[in-house]
């Protein structure tokens, strides 16, 4: 089992460009999450999908959109990237919402 | 505003020492508290706590939740260099939100 996979691993964008971060899990988990991690700020929840077919905002959703494509896949889209979105992005999944989460390896995004 | 605060921010100990990491929270409608270990990359799960006073244990690591004090501790006994990492505390509520603390950075010196 691969667990949680994320693509790409690294990305550099110019301000205003758009991109989609992909996430997939093979553990048949119901819930999936997107976080960003910034120095001194810890992990902050951007969006989550408690179950297939639902998505909801987390603590810092502005500037992002998500799609739960199916039970396995949960993508994060930046429509118009800004330097403030420079961060490491983690996708995670869990069997049910409040259970232990399994994290992907992260995407390091730099917006210039 | 809901928040999770961890202390200390960083800690340097010698191999064999015992350490206690703290997590306190102000989160409405508490559901669960989770501990994670983050080495170079992604966090990995350690414990999930939902009931007060029940200790969870795994090898040299243990954790307990005190709902009255709105806090949890993570103990590591007989520390090893492989315990060097950032330890993260997260709290979920019944409103389906997760809040992470900023973590405690532990360095174990041989």
JSON list of C-alpha atoms in Angstrom, two decimals:
[
{"chain": "A", "resi": 1, "resn": "UNK", "atom": "CA", "xyz": [0.00, 0.00, 0.00]},
{"chain": "A", "resi": 2, "resn": "UNK", "atom": "CA", "xyz": [1.29, 3.44, -0.93]},
{"chain": "A", "resi": 3, "resn": "UNK", "atom": "CA", "xyz": [-0.74, 5.18, 1.80]},
{"chain": "A", "resi": 4, "resn": "UNK", "atom": "CA", "xyz": [-1.24, 8.85, 0.94]},
{"chain": "A", "resi": 5, "resn": "UNK", "atom": "CA", "xyz": [0.48, 10.17, -2.16]},
{"chain": "A", "resi": 6, "resn": "UNK", "atom": "CA", "xyz": [0.81, 13.78, -3.28]},
{"chain": "A", "resi": 7, "resn": "UNK", "atom": "CA", "xyz": [1.96, 15.37, -6.50]},
{"chain": "A", "resi": 8, "resn": "UNK", "atom": "CA", "xyz": [3.98, 17.38, -7.21]},
{"chain": "A", "resi": 9, "resn": "UNK", "atom": "CA", "xyz": [6.70, 17.31, -4.52]},
{"chain": "A", "resi": 10, "resn": "UNK", "atom": "CA", "xyz": [7.96, 20.79, -5.38]},
{"chain": "A", "resi": 11, "resn": "UNK", "atom": "CA", "xyz": [6.49, 23.67, -7.37]},
{"chain": "A", "resi": 12, "resn": "UNK", "atom": "CA", "xyz": [7.46, 27.25, -8.12]},
{"chain": "A", "resi": 13, "resn": "UNK", "atom": "CA", "xyz": [4.73, 29.59, -9.36]},
{"chain": "A", "resi": 14, "resn": "UNK", "atom": "CA", "xyz": [4.63, 33.22, -10.34]},
{"chain": "A", "resi": 15, "resn": "UNK", "atom": "CA", "xyz": [2.07, 35.48, -8.70]},
{"chain": "A", "resi": 16, "resn": "UNK", "atom": "CA", "xyz": [-1.29, 35.08, -10.44]},
{"chain": "A", "resi": 17, "resn": "UNK", "atom": "CA", "xyz": [-0.65, 31.61, -11.86]},
{"chain": "A", "resi": 18, "resn": "UNK", "atom": "CA", "xyz": [-2.95, 28.74, -11.00]},
{"chain": "A", "resi": 19, "resn": "UNK", "atom": "CA", "xyz": [-2.24, 25.15, -10.13]},
{"chain": "A", "resi": 20, "resn": "UNK", "atom": "CA", "xyz": [-3.81, 22.02, -8.66]},
{"chain": "A", "resi": 21, "resn": "UNK", "atom": "CA", "xyz": [-2.21, 19.84, -6.02]},
{"chain": "A", "resi": 22, "resn": "UNK", "atom": "CA", "xyz": [-3.23, 16.22, -6.28]},
{"chain": "A", "resi": 23, "resn": "UNK", "atom": "CA", "xyz": [-3.75, 13.78, -3.41]},
{"chain": "A", "resi": 24, "resn": "UNK", "atom": "CA", "xyz": [-4.75, 10.13, -3.41]},
{"chain": "A", "resi": 25, "resn": "UNK", "atom": "CA", "xyz": [-5.11, 7.49, -0.68]},
{"chain": "A", "resi": 26, "resn": "UNK", "atom": "CA", "xyz": [-5.45, 3.73, -0.99]},
{"chain": "A", "resi": 27, "resn": "UNK", "atom": "CA", "xyz": [-6.64, 2.95, 2.56]},
{"chain": "A", "resi": 28, "resn": "UNK", "atom": "CA", "xyz": [-10.36, 3.24, 1.80]},
{"chain": "A", "resi": 29, "resn": "UNK", "atom": "CA", "xyz": [-10.60, 6.17, 4.21]},
{"chain": "A", "resi": 30, "resn": "UNK", "atom": "CA", "xyz": [-13.74, 8.26, 4.37]},
{"chain": "A", "resi": 31, "resn": "UNK", "atom": "CA", "xyz": [-12.19, 11.59, 5.37]},
{"chain": "A", "resi": 32, "resn": "UNK", "atom": "CA", "xyz": [-9.51, 13.63, 3.66]},
{"chain": "A", "resi": 33, "resn": "UNK", "atom": "CA", "xyz": [-7.83, 16.94, 4.53]},
{"chain": "A", "resi": 34, "resn": "UNK", "atom": "CA", "xyz": [-5.57, 19.65, 3.19]},
{"chain": "A", "resi": 35, "resn": "UNK", "atom": "CA", "xyz": [-3.21, 21.51, 5.53]},
{"chain": "A", "resi": 36, "resn": "UNK", "atom": "CA", "xyz": [-0.56, 24.13, 5.13]},
{"chain": "A", "resi": 37, "resn": "UNK", "atom": "CA", "xyz": [2.47, 24.32, 7.39]},
{"chain": "A", "resi": 38, "resn": "UNK", "atom": "CA", "xyz": [4.36, 27.55, 7.88]},
{"chain": "A", "resi": 39, "resn": "UNK", "atom": "CA", "xyz": [7.29, 28.20, 10.24]},
{"chain": "A", "resi": 40, "resn": "UNK", "atom": "CA", "xyz": [6.06, 29.15, 13.70]},
{"chain": "A", "resi": 41, "resn": "UNK", "atom": "CA", "xyz": [2.40, 28.60, 12.72]},
{"chain": "A", "resi": 42, "resn": "UNK", "atom": "CA", "xyz": [2.02, 24.86, 12.94]},
{"chain": "A", "resi": 43, "resn": "UNK", "atom": "CA", "xyz": [-0.36, 22.96, 10.69]},
{"chain": "A", "resi": 44, "resn": "UNK", "atom": "CA", "xyz": [-3.50, 24.83, 9.67]},
{"chain": "A", "resi": 45, "resn": "UNK", "atom": "CA", "xyz": [-6.51, 23.15, 8.11]},
{"chain": "A", "resi": 46, "resn": "UNK", "atom": "CA", "xyz": [-7.47, 24.61, 4.73]},
{"chain": "A", "resi": 47, "resn": "UNK", "atom": "CA", "xyz": [-10.35, 22.36, 3.65]},
{"chain": "A", "resi": 48, "resn": "UNK", "atom": "CA", "xyz": [-11.58, 18.93, 4.51]},
{"chain": "A", "resi": 49, "resn": "UNK", "atom": "CA", "xyz": [-13.91, 16.29, 3.16]},
{"chain": "A", "resi": 50, "resn": "UNK", "atom": "CA", "xyz": [-15.56, 14.36, 5.97]},
{"chain": "A", "resi": 51, "resn": "UNK", "atom": "CA", "xyz": [-16.96, 11.85, 3.48]},
{"chain": "A", "resi": 52, "resn": "UNK", "atom": "CA", "xyz": [-17.16, 11.33, -0.26]},
{"chain": "A", "resi": 53, "resn": "UNK", "atom": "CA", "xyz": [-19.34, 13.98, -1.84]},
{"chain": "A", "resi": 54, "resn": "UNK", "atom": "CA", "xyz": [-18.85, 16.61, 0.88]},
{"chain": "A", "resi": 55, "resn": "UNK", "atom": "CA", "xyz": [-16.28, 19.36, 1.37]},
{"chain": "A", "resi": 56, "resn": "UNK", "atom": "CA", "xyz": [-16.06, 22.05, 4.03]},
{"chain": "A", "resi": 57, "resn": "UNK", "atom": "CA", "xyz": [-13.87, 24.98, 4.96]},
{"chain": "A", "resi": 58, "resn": "UNK", "atom": "CA", "xyz": [-11.23, 24.73, 7.60]},
{"chain": "A", "resi": 59, "resn": "UNK", "atom": "CA", "xyz": [-9.39, 27.48, 9.41]},
{"chain": "A", "resi": 60, "resn": "UNK", "atom": "CA", "xyz": [-7.72, 29.16, 6.38]},
{"chain": "A", "resi": 61, "resn": "UNK", "atom": "CA", "xyz": [-9.75, 28.50, 3.19]},
{"chain": "A", "resi": 62, "resn": "UNK", "atom": "CA", "xyz": [-9.35, 31.87, 1.44]},
{"chain": "A", "resi": 63, "resn": "UNK", "atom": "CA", "xyz": [-7.62, 31.61, -1.94]},
{"chain": "A", "resi": 64, "resn": "UNK", "atom": "CA", "xyz": [-8.19, 27.86, -2.28]},
{"chain": "A", "resi": 65, "resn": "UNK", "atom": "CA", "xyz": [-10.76, 25.49, -3.68]},
{"chain": "A", "resi": 66, "resn": "UNK", "atom": "CA", "xyz": [-11.04, 21.73, -3.38]},
{"chain": "A", "resi": 67, "resn": "UNK", "atom": "CA", "xyz": [-12.63, 18.82, -5.17]},
{"chain": "A", "resi": 68, "resn": "UNK", "atom": "CA", "xyz": [-13.34, 15.38, -3.74]},
{"chain": "A", "resi": 69, "resn": "UNK", "atom": "CA", "xyz": [-13.18, 13.58, -7.06]},
{"chain": "A", "resi": 70, "resn": "UNK", "atom": "CA", "xyz": [-14.03, 10.16, -5.60]},
{"chain": "A", "resi": 71, "resn": "UNK", "atom": "CA", "xyz": [-13.34, 8.31, -2.37]},
{"chain": "A", "resi": 72, "resn": "UNK", "atom": "CA", "xyz": [-9.61, 8.06, -3.16]},
{"chain": "A", "resi": 73, "resn": "UNK", "atom": "CA", "xyz": [-8.79, 11.51, -4.50]},
{"chain": "A", "resi": 74, "resn": "UNK", "atom": "CA", "xyz": [-8.93, 15.02, -3.05]},
{"chain": "A", "resi": 75, "resn": "UNK", "atom": "CA", "xyz": [-7.40, 17.92, -4.96]},
{"chain": "A", "resi": 76, "resn": "UNK", "atom": "CA", "xyz": [-6.52, 21.46, -3.87]},
{"chain": "A", "resi": 77, "resn": "UNK", "atom": "CA", "xyz": [-6.59, 24.31, -6.37]},
{"chain": "A", "resi": 78, "resn": "UNK", "atom": "CA", "xyz": [-4.98, 27.71, -6.17]},
{"chain": "A", "resi": 79, "resn": "UNK", "atom": "CA", "xyz": [-6.78, 29.90, -8.70]},
{"chain": "A", "resi": 80, "resn": "UNK", "atom": "CA", "xyz": [-4.48, 32.93, -8.53]},
{"chain": "A", "resi": 81, "resn": "UNK", "atom": "CA", "xyz": [-1.37, 32.24, -6.48]},
{"chain": "A", "resi": 82, "resn": "UNK", "atom": "CA", "xyz": [-0.04, 34.88, -4.09]},
{"chain": "A", "resi": 83, "resn": "UNK", "atom": "CA", "xyz": [3.32, 35.03, -2.26]},
{"chain": "A", "resi": 84, "resn": "UNK", "atom": "CA", "xyz": [1.40, 34.52, 1.02]},
{"chain": "A", "resi": 85, "resn": "UNK", "atom": "CA", "xyz": [0.57, 31.02, -0.22]},
{"chain": "A", "resi": 86, "resn": "UNK", "atom": "CA", "xyz": [4.24, 29.99, -0.15]},
{"chain": "A", "resi": 87, "resn": "UNK", "atom": "CA", "xyz": [4.16, 27.05, 2.22]},
{"chain": "A", "resi": 88, "resn": "UNK", "atom": "CA", "xyz": [4.40, 23.29, 2.59]},
{"chain": "A", "resi": 89, "resn": "UNK", "atom": "CA", "xyz": [1.09, 21.63, 1.82]},
{"chain": "A", "resi": 90, "resn": "UNK", "atom": "CA", "xyz": [0.11, 18.31, 3.36]},
{"chain": "A", "resi": 91, "resn": "UNK", "atom": "CA", "xyz": [-2.76, 16.07, 2.41]},
{"chain": "A", "resi": 92, "resn": "UNK", "atom": "CA", "xyz": [-4.05, 13.60, 5.00]},
{"chain": "A", "resi": 93, "resn": "UNK", "atom": "CA", "xyz": [-6.74, 10.97, 5.33]},
{"chain": "A", "resi": 94, "resn": "UNK", "atom": "CA", "xyz": [-8.49, 9.15, 8.16]},
{"chain": "A", "resi": 95, "resn": "UNK", "atom": "CA", "xyz": [-11.02, 6.40, 8.55]},
{"chain": "A", "resi": 96, "resn": "UNK", "atom": "CA", "xyz": [-13.50, 8.81, 10.06]},
{"chain": "A", "resi": 97, "resn": "UNK", "atom": "CA", "xyz": [-13.27, 12.51, 10.74]},
{"chain": "A", "resi": 98, "resn": "UNK", "atom": "CA", "xyz": [-11.81, 12.69, 14.23]},
{"chain": "A", "resi": 99, "resn": "UNK", "atom": "CA", "xyz": [-9.63, 9.58, 14.04]},
{"chain": "A", "resi": 100, "resn": "UNK", "atom": "CA", "xyz": [-5.89, 9.43, 13.53]},
{"chain": "A", "resi": 101, "resn": "UNK", "atom": "CA", "xyz": [-4.80, 10.96, 10.24]},
{"chain": "A", "resi": 102, "resn": "UNK", "atom": "CA", "xyz": [-2.23, 9.60, 7.84]},
{"chain": "A", "resi": 103, "resn": "UNK", "atom": "CA", "xyz": [-0.23, 12.25, 6.05]},
{"chain": "A", "resi": 104, "resn": "UNK", "atom": "CA", "xyz": [1.25, 12.42, 2.58]},
{"chain": "A", "resi": 105, "resn": "UNK", "atom": "CA", "xyz": [4.88, 13.49, 2.04]},
{"chain": "A", "resi": 106, "resn": "UNK", "atom": "CA", "xyz": [4.00, 17.13, 1.36]},
{"chain": "A", "resi": 107, "resn": "UNK", "atom": "CA", "xyz": [4.35, 19.62, -1.50]},
{"chain": "A", "resi": 108, "resn": "UNK", "atom": "CA", "xyz": [6.73, 22.53, -1.11]},
{"chain": "A", "resi": 109, "resn": "UNK", "atom": "CA", "xyz": [5.21, 25.48, -2.98]},
{"chain": "A", "resi": 110, "resn": "UNK", "atom": "CA", "xyz": [6.99, 28.76, -3.61]},
{"chain": "A", "resi": 111, "resn": "UNK", "atom": "CA", "xyz": [5.15, 31.72, -5.12]},
{"chain": "A", "resi": 112, "resn": "UNK", "atom": "CA", "xyz": [7.37, 34.52, -6.42]},
{"chain": "B", "resi": 1, "resn": "UNK", "atom": "CA", "xyz": [-11.07, 31.81, 19.43]},
{"chain": "B", "resi": 2, "resn": "UNK", "atom": "CA", "xyz": [-10.19, 28.12, 19.54]},
{"chain": "B", "resi": 3, "resn": "UNK", "atom": "CA", "xyz": [-6.52, 27.41, 20.09]},
{"chain": "B", "resi": 4, "resn": "UNK", "atom": "CA", "xyz": [-3.99, 24.77, 21.07]},
{"chain": "B", "resi": 5, "resn": "UNK", "atom": "CA", "xyz": [-0.82, 25.76, 22.91]},
{"chain": "B", "resi": 6, "resn": "UNK", "atom": "CA", "xyz": [2.18, 23.53, 23.38]},
{"chain": "B", "resi": 7, "resn": "UNK", "atom": "CA", "xyz": [5.05, 23.94, 25.79]},
{"chain": "B", "resi": 8, "resn": "UNK", "atom": "CA", "xyz": [7.93, 24.12, 25.89]},
{"chain": "B", "resi": 9, "resn": "UNK", "atom": "CA", "xyz": [8.65, 25.37, 22.36]},
{"chain": "B", "resi": 10, "resn": "UNK", "atom": "CA", "xyz": [11.92, 23.49, 22.33]},
{"chain": "B", "resi": 11, "resn": "UNK", "atom": "CA", "xyz": [13.85, 21.15, 24.55]},
{"chain": "B", "resi": 12, "resn": "UNK", "atom": "CA", "xyz": [17.37, 19.73, 24.50]},
{"chain": "B", "resi": 13, "resn": "UNK", "atom": "CA", "xyz": [18.08, 16.65, 26.62]},
{"chain": "B", "resi": 14, "resn": "UNK", "atom": "CA", "xyz": [20.70, 13.91, 26.90]},
{"chain": "B", "resi": 15, "resn": "UNK", "atom": "CA", "xyz": [20.07, 10.32, 25.94]},
{"chain": "B", "resi": 16, "resn": "UNK", "atom": "CA", "xyz": [18.43, 8.45, 28.78]},
{"chain": "B", "resi": 17, "resn": "UNK", "atom": "CA", "xyz": [16.59, 11.47, 30.18]},
{"chain": "B", "resi": 18, "resn": "UNK", "atom": "CA", "xyz": [12.82, 11.51, 30.66]},
{"chain": "B", "resi": 19, "resn": "UNK", "atom": "CA", "xyz": [10.85, 14.36, 29.09]},
{"chain": "B", "resi": 20, "resn": "UNK", "atom": "CA", "xyz": [7.31, 15.66, 29.52]},
{"chain": "B", "resi": 21, "resn": "UNK", "atom": "CA", "xyz": [5.67, 17.68, 26.77]},
{"chain": "B", "resi": 22, "resn": "UNK", "atom": "CA", "xyz": [2.55, 19.71, 27.42]},
{"chain": "B", "resi": 23, "resn": "UNK", "atom": "CA", "xyz": [-0.50, 20.55, 25.36]},
{"chain": "B", "resi": 24, "resn": "UNK", "atom": "CA", "xyz": [-3.29, 22.80, 26.55]},
{"chain": "B", "resi": 25, "resn": "UNK", "atom": "CA", "xyz": [-6.36, 23.70, 24.57]},
{"chain": "B", "resi": 26, "resn": "UNK", "atom": "CA", "xyz": [-9.27, 26.08, 24.43]},
{"chain": "B", "resi": 27, "resn": "UNK", "atom": "CA", "xyz": [-11.57, 24.38, 21.93]},
{"chain": "B", "resi": 28, "resn": "UNK", "atom": "CA", "xyz": [-15.33, 24.44, 22.15]},
{"chain": "B", "resi": 29, "resn": "UNK", "atom": "CA", "xyz": [-17.16, 21.11, 21.93]},
{"chain": "B", "resi": 30, "resn": "UNK", "atom": "CA", "xyz": [-14.03, 19.00, 22.32]},
{"chain": "B", "resi": 31, "resn": "UNK", "atom": "CA", "xyz": [-14.02, 15.62, 20.60]},
{"chain": "B", "resi": 32, "resn": "UNK", "atom": "CA", "xyz": [-10.48, 14.21, 20.56]},
{"chain": "B", "resi": 33, "resn": "UNK", "atom": "CA", "xyz": [-6.84, 15.08, 21.17]},
{"chain": "B", "resi": 34, "resn": "UNK", "atom": "CA", "xyz": [-4.11, 13.55, 19.05]},
{"chain": "B", "resi": 35, "resn": "UNK", "atom": "CA", "xyz": [-0.33, 13.50, 19.28]},
{"chain": "B", "resi": 36, "resn": "UNK", "atom": "CA", "xyz": [1.92, 13.28, 16.24]},
{"chain": "B", "resi": 37, "resn": "UNK", "atom": "CA", "xyz": [5.68, 13.04, 15.70]},
{"chain": "B", "resi": 38, "resn": "UNK", "atom": "CA", "xyz": [7.19, 14.99, 12.82]},
{"chain": "B", "resi": 39, "resn": "UNK", "atom": "CA", "xyz": [10.71, 14.22, 11.77]},
{"chain": "B", "resi": 40, "resn": "UNK", "atom": "CA", "xyz": [11.95, 15.50, 8.44]},
{"chain": "B", "resi": 41, "resn": "UNK", "atom": "CA", "xyz": [8.72, 15.27, 6.53]},
{"chain": "B", "resi": 42, "resn": "UNK", "atom": "CA", "xyz": [5.13, 14.25, 7.27]},
{"chain": "B", "resi": 43, "resn": "UNK", "atom": "CA", "xyz": [3.69, 13.88, 10.77]},
{"chain": "B", "resi": 44, "resn": "UNK", "atom": "CA", "xyz": [3.12, 10.33, 11.97]},
{"chain": "B", "resi": 45, "resn": "UNK", "atom": "CA", "xyz": [0.42, 9.38, 14.45]},
{"chain": "B", "resi": 46, "resn": "UNK", "atom": "CA", "xyz": [1.26, 8.54, 18.07]},
{"chain": "B", "resi": 47, "resn": "UNK", "atom": "CA", "xyz": [-1.88, 8.61, 20.21]},
{"chain": "B", "resi": 48, "resn": "UNK", "atom": "CA", "xyz": [-5.53, 9.57, 20.19]},
{"chain": "B", "resi": 49, "resn": "UNK", "atom": "CA", "xyz": [-7.20, 10.49, 23.49]},
{"chain": "B", "resi": 50, "resn": "UNK", "atom": "CA", "xyz": [-10.88, 11.04, 24.05]},
{"chain": "B", "resi": 51, "resn": "UNK", "atom": "CA", "xyz": [-11.44, 10.10, 27.70]},
{"chain": "B", "resi": 52, "resn": "UNK", "atom": "CA", "xyz": [-9.98, 11.83, 30.70]},
{"chain": "B", "resi": 53, "resn": "UNK", "atom": "CA", "xyz": [-7.57, 9.96, 32.97]},
{"chain": "B", "resi": 54, "resn": "UNK", "atom": "CA", "xyz": [-6.91, 6.95, 30.75]},
{"chain": "B", "resi": 55, "resn": "UNK", "atom": "CA", "xyz": [-3.24, 6.57, 29.88]},
{"chain": "B", "resi": 56, "resn": "UNK", "atom": "CA", "xyz": [-2.27, 5.45, 26.42]},
{"chain": "B", "resi": 57, "resn": "UNK", "atom": "CA", "xyz": [1.12, 3.74, 26.20]},
{"chain": "B", "resi": 58, "resn": "UNK", "atom": "CA", "xyz": [3.37, 2.61, 23.39]},
{"chain": "B", "resi": 59, "resn": "UNK", "atom": "CA", "xyz": [6.84, 1.45, 24.38]},
{"chain": "B", "resi": 60, "resn": "UNK", "atom": "CA", "xyz": [8.66, 4.36, 26.02]},
{"chain": "B", "resi": 61, "resn": "UNK", "atom": "CA", "xyz": [5.95, 6.85, 25.10]},
{"chain": "B", "resi": 62, "resn": "UNK", "atom": "CA", "xyz": [2.79, 7.49, 27.06]},
{"chain": "B", "resi": 63, "resn": "UNK", "atom": "CA", "xyz": [0.10, 10.15, 27.10]},
{"chain": "B", "resi": 64, "resn": "UNK", "atom": "CA", "xyz": [-2.85, 11.14, 29.24]},
{"chain": "B", "resi": 65, "resn": "UNK", "atom": "CA", "xyz": [-5.70, 13.60, 28.88]},
{"chain": "B", "resi": 66, "resn": "UNK", "atom": "CA", "xyz": [-7.12, 15.82, 31.63]},
{"chain": "B", "resi": 67, "resn": "UNK", "atom": "CA", "xyz": [-10.42, 17.26, 30.41]},
{"chain": "B", "resi": 68, "resn": "UNK", "atom": "CA", "xyz": [-10.91, 19.23, 33.62]},
{"chain": "B", "resi": 69, "resn": "UNK", "atom": "CA", "xyz": [-7.62, 21.04, 33.09]},
{"chain": "B", "resi": 70, "resn": "UNK", "atom": "CA", "xyz": [-8.07, 21.11, 29.28]},
{"chain": "B", "resi": 71, "resn": "UNK", "atom": "CA", "xyz": [-4.65, 19.62, 28.79]},
{"chain": "B", "resi": 72, "resn": "UNK", "atom": "CA", "xyz": [-2.61, 16.58, 27.90]},
{"chain": "B", "resi": 73, "resn": "UNK", "atom": "CA", "xyz": [0.94, 15.46, 28.50]},
{"chain": "B", "resi": 74, "resn": "UNK", "atom": "CA", "xyz": [3.21, 13.27, 26.43]},
{"chain": "B", "resi": 75, "resn": "UNK", "atom": "CA", "xyz": [5.95, 11.46, 28.34]},
{"chain": "B", "resi": 76, "resn": "UNK", "atom": "CA", "xyz": [9.02, 9.90, 26.79]},
{"chain": "B", "resi": 77, "resn": "UNK", "atom": "CA", "xyz": [11.23, 7.83, 29.06]},
{"chain": "B", "resi": 78, "resn": "UNK", "atom": "CA", "xyz": [14.83, 6.75, 28.43]},
{"chain": "B", "resi": 79, "resn": "UNK", "atom": "CA", "xyz": [15.09, 9.09, 25.44]},
{"chain": "B", "resi": 80, "resn": "UNK", "atom": "CA", "xyz": [17.11, 8.07, 22.38]},
{"chain": "B", "resi": 81, "resn": "UNK", "atom": "CA", "xyz": [18.53, 10.14, 19.54]},
{"chain": "B", "resi": 82, "resn": "UNK", "atom": "CA", "xyz": [15.78, 8.73, 17.33]},
{"chain": "B", "resi": 83, "resn": "UNK", "atom": "CA", "xyz": [13.24, 10.58, 19.47]},
{"chain": "B", "resi": 84, "resn": "UNK", "atom": "CA", "xyz": [14.57, 13.89, 18.13]},
{"chain": "B", "resi": 85, "resn": "UNK", "atom": "CA", "xyz": [11.63, 15.44, 16.27]},
{"chain": "B", "resi": 86, "resn": "UNK", "atom": "CA", "xyz": [8.87, 17.98, 16.51]},
{"chain": "B", "resi": 87, "resn": "UNK", "atom": "CA", "xyz": [5.93, 16.70, 18.56]},
{"chain": "B", "resi": 88, "resn": "UNK", "atom": "CA", "xyz": [2.57, 18.07, 17.50]},
{"chain": "B", "resi": 89, "resn": "UNK", "atom": "CA", "xyz": [-0.68, 18.14, 19.44]},
{"chain": "B", "resi": 90, "resn": "UNK", "atom": "CA", "xyz": [-4.02, 18.46, 17.62]},
{"chain": "B", "resi": 91, "resn": "UNK", "atom": "CA", "xyz": [-7.56, 18.84, 18.93]},
{"chain": "B", "resi": 92, "resn": "UNK", "atom": "CA", "xyz": [-10.80, 18.16, 17.05]},
{"chain": "B", "resi": 93, "resn": "UNK", "atom": "CA", "xyz": [-14.27, 19.36, 17.94]},
{"chain": "B", "resi": 94, "resn": "UNK", "atom": "CA", "xyz": [-17.77, 18.18, 17.13]},
{"chain": "B", "resi": 95, "resn": "UNK", "atom": "CA", "xyz": [-17.98, 20.96, 14.55]},
{"chain": "B", "resi": 96, "resn": "UNK", "atom": "CA", "xyz": [-15.50, 19.05, 12.42]},
{"chain": "B", "resi": 97, "resn": "UNK", "atom": "CA", "xyz": [-12.55, 21.37, 12.89]},
{"chain": "B", "resi": 98, "resn": "UNK", "atom": "CA", "xyz": [-8.97, 20.39, 13.71]},
{"chain": "B", "resi": 99, "resn": "UNK", "atom": "CA", "xyz": [-6.56, 22.69, 15.49]},
{"chain": "B", "resi": 100, "resn": "UNK", "atom": "CA", "xyz": [-2.85, 21.98, 15.71]},
{"chain": "B", "resi": 101, "resn": "UNK", "atom": "CA", "xyz": [-0.39, 23.50, 18.14]},
{"chain": "B", "resi": 102, "resn": "UNK", "atom": "CA", "xyz": [2.90, 24.86, 16.85]},
{"chain": "B", "resi": 103, "resn": "UNK", "atom": "CA", "xyz": [4.76, 21.89, 18.27]},
{"chain": "B", "resi": 104, "resn": "UNK", "atom": "CA", "xyz": [7.60, 21.16, 20.67]},
{"chain": "B", "resi": 105, "resn": "UNK", "atom": "CA", "xyz": [11.00, 20.62, 19.10]},
{"chain": "B", "resi": 106, "resn": "UNK", "atom": "CA", "xyz": [12.89, 17.89, 20.98]},
{"chain": "B", "resi": 107, "resn": "UNK", "atom": "CA", "xyz": [16.61, 17.34, 20.47]},
{"chain": "B", "resi": 108, "resn": "UNK", "atom": "CA", "xyz": [18.24, 14.34, 22.15]},
{"chain": "B", "resi": 109, "resn": "UNK", "atom": "CA", "xyz": [22.03, 14.58, 22.45]},
{"chain": "B", "resi": 110, "resn": "UNK", "atom": "CA", "xyz": [24.06, 11.35, 22.59]}
]
